Amino acid sequence: DIVMTQSPLSLPVTPGEPASISCRSSQSLLHRDGHNYLDWYLQKPGQSPQVLIYMGSNRASGVPDRFSGSGSGTDFTLKISRVEAEDVGVYYCMQVLQTERTFGQGTKVEIK
Amino acid sequence: EAQLVESGGGLVQPGGSLKLSCAASGFTFSGAAMHWVRQASGKGLEWVGRIRTKPNSYATAYAASVKGRFTISRDDSKDTAYLQMSSLKIEDTAVYYCTTTSGDYYVGFDYWGQGTLVTVSS
């Protein structure tokens, strides 16, 4: 199985400031088709998860452009250019390269 | 608007069985692979398994933690996916979500149900 490791696990943020979350995989997620098979999800308090980024860097429909995904191979980053209060919740990366999908442990983002 | 609605959760004793349903609407269910993801209270997300479409022979795949105990099926005539859980363990206690990706190409799991709670306890 591919092990996904996120850091930090807790991230206090200040509204208006940038924030970033790291996700590392135990195997490369770069497919021979040139795409990185990694998604980012946000689970807001009391809600089901929602997709933010798919295939490494593609912003999902309706996701604000302050969210961006980058990285390749085994190292990936989710960046929020200017955090807003509504961005609080737990962020997960998930590899979609292997049939058995695996998630990172989650990063809890909260307002300072 | 697309919607997934899970049902069938509840309290079950260790060793027991339970069958969850995921009713879909608002998109072409027969063309979508359906996944199940679970979340124990206060814990992270865990992929449980998936079933592909008819052209892909309804192929199933499971997490190692549930393989041999859980079975995913679907009824395209009812736009519903199922998760049959057997030999349940206390550690299977979780909220179970069904999820899928819309459209003809992968855009992430963009449809999620609200989840149904399964509690395994004596």
PDB file of C-alpha atoms in Angstrom, chain A:
ATOM      1  CA  ASP A   1       0.000   0.000   0.000  1.00  0.00           C
ATOM      2  CA  ILE A   2       1.040   3.579  -0.571  1.00  0.00           C
ATOM      3  CA  VAL A   3       1.456   5.439   2.711  1.00  0.00           C
ATOM      4  CA  MET A   4       0.488   9.105   2.729  1.00  0.00           C
ATOM      5  CA  THR A   5       2.057  11.415   5.303  1.00  0.00           C
ATOM      6  CA  GLN A   6       0.796  14.933   5.925  1.00  0.00           C
ATOM      7  CA  SER A   7       2.386  17.781   7.827  1.00  0.00           C
ATOM      8  CA  PRO A   8       1.650  19.605   9.926  1.00  0.00           C
ATOM      9  CA  LEU A   9      -1.210  17.775  11.611  1.00  0.00           C
ATOM     10  CA  SER A  10      -2.448  20.997  13.160  1.00  0.00           C
ATOM     11  CA  LEU A  11      -2.257  24.416  11.566  1.00  0.00           C
ATOM     12  CA  PRO A  12      -3.430  27.581  13.318  1.00  0.00           C
ATOM     13  CA  VAL A  13      -3.966  30.284  10.717  1.00  0.00           C
ATOM     14  CA  THR A  14      -4.656  34.006  10.624  1.00  0.00           C
ATOM     15  CA  PRO A  15      -7.366  35.220   8.251  1.00  0.00           C
ATOM     16  CA  GLY A  16      -5.864  36.964   5.266  1.00  0.00           C
ATOM     17  CA  GLU A  17      -2.549  35.168   5.647  1.00  0.00           C
ATOM     18  CA  PRO A  18      -1.281  32.321   3.438  1.00  0.00           C
ATOM     19  CA  ALA A  19      -1.151  28.709   4.558  1.00  0.00           C
ATOM     20  CA  SER A  20       0.299  25.506   3.180  1.00  0.00           C
ATOM     21  CA  ILE A  21       0.022  21.801   3.877  1.00  0.00           C
ATOM     22  CA  SER A  22       2.511  19.162   2.821  1.00  0.00           C
ATOM     23  CA  CYS A  23       1.714  15.641   1.685  1.00  0.00           C
ATOM     24  CA  ARG A  24       4.302  12.975   0.972  1.00  0.00           C
ATOM     25  CA  SER A  25       3.710   9.547  -0.533  1.00  0.00           C
ATOM     26  CA  SER A  26       5.786   6.413   0.008  1.00  0.00           C
ATOM     27  CA  GLN A  27       5.810   5.808  -3.755  1.00  0.00           C
ATOM     28  CA  SER A  28       5.785   8.143  -6.708  1.00  0.00           C
ATOM     29  CA  LEU A  29       2.320   9.195  -7.802  1.00  0.00           C
ATOM     30  CA  LEU A  30       3.546  10.356 -11.205  1.00  0.00           C
ATOM     31  CA  HIS A  31       1.950   8.155 -13.833  1.00  0.00           C
ATOM     32  CA  ARG A  32       3.481   7.545 -17.237  1.00  0.00           C
ATOM     33  CA  ASP A  33       0.629   9.653 -18.650  1.00  0.00           C
ATOM     34  CA  GLY A  34       2.269  12.654 -17.020  1.00  0.00           C
ATOM     35  CA  HIS A  35      -0.353  13.199 -14.343  1.00  0.00           C
ATOM     36  CA  ASN A  36       0.150  13.027 -10.612  1.00  0.00           C
ATOM     37  CA  TYR A  37      -2.545  10.855  -9.086  1.00  0.00           C
ATOM     38  CA  LEU A  38      -3.229  12.865  -5.957  1.00  0.00           C
ATOM     39  CA  ASP A  39      -6.328  14.634  -4.668  1.00  0.00           C
ATOM     40  CA  TRP A  40      -6.954  17.103  -1.863  1.00  0.00           C
ATOM     41  CA  TYR A  41     -10.157  17.145   0.188  1.00  0.00           C
ATOM     42  CA  LEU A  42     -11.560  19.422   2.866  1.00  0.00           C
ATOM     43  CA  GLN A  43     -13.936  18.188   5.520  1.00  0.00           C
ATOM     44  CA  LYS A  44     -15.606  21.115   7.216  1.00  0.00           C
ATOM     45  CA  PRO A  45     -16.983  20.560  10.724  1.00  0.00           C
ATOM     46  CA  GLY A  46     -20.064  18.356  10.639  1.00  0.00           C
ATOM     47  CA  GLN A  47     -19.952  17.912   6.870  1.00  0.00           C
ATOM     48  CA  SER A  48     -18.992  15.291   4.334  1.00  0.00           C
ATOM     49  CA  PRO A  49     -15.643  15.744   2.600  1.00  0.00           C
ATOM     50  CA  GLN A  50     -15.460  17.882  -0.524  1.00  0.00           C
ATOM     51  CA  VAL A  51     -12.903  17.771  -3.285  1.00  0.00           C
ATOM     52  CA  LEU A  52     -10.618  20.778  -3.691  1.00  0.00           C
ATOM     53  CA  ILE A  53      -7.898  19.581  -6.055  1.00  0.00           C
ATOM     54  CA  TYR A  54      -7.684  16.503  -8.275  1.00  0.00           C
ATOM     55  CA  MET A  55      -4.774  15.005 -10.181  1.00  0.00           C
ATOM     56  CA  GLY A  56      -2.271  17.089  -8.295  1.00  0.00           C
ATOM     57  CA  SER A  57      -3.093  20.568  -9.480  1.00  0.00           C
ATOM     58  CA  ASN A  58      -6.568  20.760 -11.006  1.00  0.00           C
ATOM     59  CA  ARG A  59      -8.988  22.877  -9.013  1.00  0.00           C
ATOM     60  CA  ALA A  60     -12.384  21.238  -8.718  1.00  0.00           C
ATOM     61  CA  SER A  61     -15.497  22.961  -9.950  1.00  0.00           C
ATOM     62  CA  GLY A  62     -16.616  25.793  -7.681  1.00  0.00           C
ATOM     63  CA  VAL A  63     -13.423  25.831  -5.602  1.00  0.00           C
ATOM     64  CA  PRO A  64     -12.113  29.364  -4.981  1.00  0.00           C
ATOM     65  CA  ASP A  65      -8.895  30.233  -6.774  1.00  0.00           C
ATOM     66  CA  ARG A  66      -7.155  30.929  -3.467  1.00  0.00           C
ATOM     67  CA  PHE A  67      -6.650  27.149  -3.306  1.00  0.00           C
ATOM     68  CA  SER A  68      -3.862  25.644  -5.371  1.00  0.00           C
ATOM     69  CA  GLY A  69      -2.131  22.288  -5.562  1.00  0.00           C
ATOM     70  CA  SER A  70       1.428  21.669  -6.647  1.00  0.00           C
ATOM     71  CA  GLY A  71       4.166  19.075  -6.543  1.00  0.00           C
ATOM     72  CA  SER A  72       5.131  15.915  -8.341  1.00  0.00           C
ATOM     73  CA  GLY A  73       6.303  12.413  -7.636  1.00  0.00           C
ATOM     74  CA  THR A  74       6.241  12.004  -3.881  1.00  0.00           C
ATOM     75  CA  ASP A  75       6.027  15.587  -2.587  1.00  0.00           C
ATOM     76  CA  PHE A  76       2.901  17.688  -2.828  1.00  0.00           C
ATOM     77  CA  THR A  77       1.635  20.934  -1.362  1.00  0.00           C
ATOM     78  CA  LEU A  78      -1.772  22.492  -0.929  1.00  0.00           C
ATOM     79  CA  LYS A  79      -1.626  26.262  -0.645  1.00  0.00           C
ATOM     80  CA  ILE A  80      -4.235  28.744   0.444  1.00  0.00           C
ATOM     81  CA  SER A  81      -3.188  32.191  -0.723  1.00  0.00           C
ATOM     82  CA  ARG A  82      -5.318  34.084   1.801  1.00  0.00           C
ATOM     83  CA  VAL A  83      -7.126  32.095   4.449  1.00  0.00           C
ATOM     84  CA  GLU A  84     -10.751  32.877   5.121  1.00  0.00           C
ATOM     85  CA  ALA A  85     -12.779  31.873   8.167  1.00  0.00           C
ATOM     86  CA  GLU A  86     -14.788  29.398   6.076  1.00  0.00           C
ATOM     87  CA  ASP A  87     -11.617  27.423   5.295  1.00  0.00           C
ATOM     88  CA  VAL A  88     -11.471  25.823   8.742  1.00  0.00           C
ATOM     89  CA  GLY A  89     -11.705  22.059   8.852  1.00  0.00           C
ATOM     90  CA  VAL A  90      -9.568  19.004   8.218  1.00  0.00           C
ATOM     91  CA  TYR A  91      -7.651  18.706   4.968  1.00  0.00           C
ATOM     92  CA  TYR A  92      -6.759  15.318   3.512  1.00  0.00           C
ATOM     93  CA  CYS A  93      -4.607  14.243   0.632  1.00  0.00           C
ATOM     94  CA  MET A  94      -5.492  10.977  -1.094  1.00  0.00           C
ATOM     95  CA  GLN A  95      -3.563   8.965  -3.639  1.00  0.00           C
ATOM     96  CA  VAL A  96      -5.572   7.636  -6.555  1.00  0.00           C
ATOM     97  CA  LEU A  97      -2.747   5.832  -8.340  1.00  0.00           C
ATOM     98  CA  GLN A  98      -3.455   2.448  -6.820  1.00  0.00           C
ATOM     99  CA  THR A  99      -6.823   0.758  -6.773  1.00  0.00           C
ATOM    100  CA  GLU A 100      -6.687   0.718  -2.974  1.00  0.00           C
ATOM    101  CA  ARG A 101      -6.871   4.428  -2.282  1.00  0.00           C
ATOM    102  CA  THR A 102      -5.152   5.767   0.797  1.00  0.00           C
ATOM    103  CA  PHE A 103      -5.565   9.034   2.662  1.00  0.00           C
ATOM    104  CA  GLY A 104      -3.171  11.102   4.673  1.00  0.00           C
ATOM    105  CA  GLN A 105      -3.841  11.467   8.401  1.00  0.00           C
ATOM    106  CA  GLY A 106      -5.453  14.851   7.931  1.00  0.00           C
ATOM    107  CA  THR A 107      -4.391  18.392   8.812  1.00  0.00           C
ATOM    108  CA  LYS A 108      -6.685  20.353  11.095  1.00  0.00           C
ATOM    109  CA  VAL A 109      -6.819  24.014  10.123  1.00  0.00           C
ATOM    110  CA  GLU A 110      -8.227  26.409  12.680  1.00  0.00           C
ATOM    111  CA  ILE A 111      -8.302  30.150  13.126  1.00  0.00           C
ATOM    112  CA  LYS A 112      -5.857  31.600  15.633  1.00  0.00           C
TER     113      LYS A 112
END
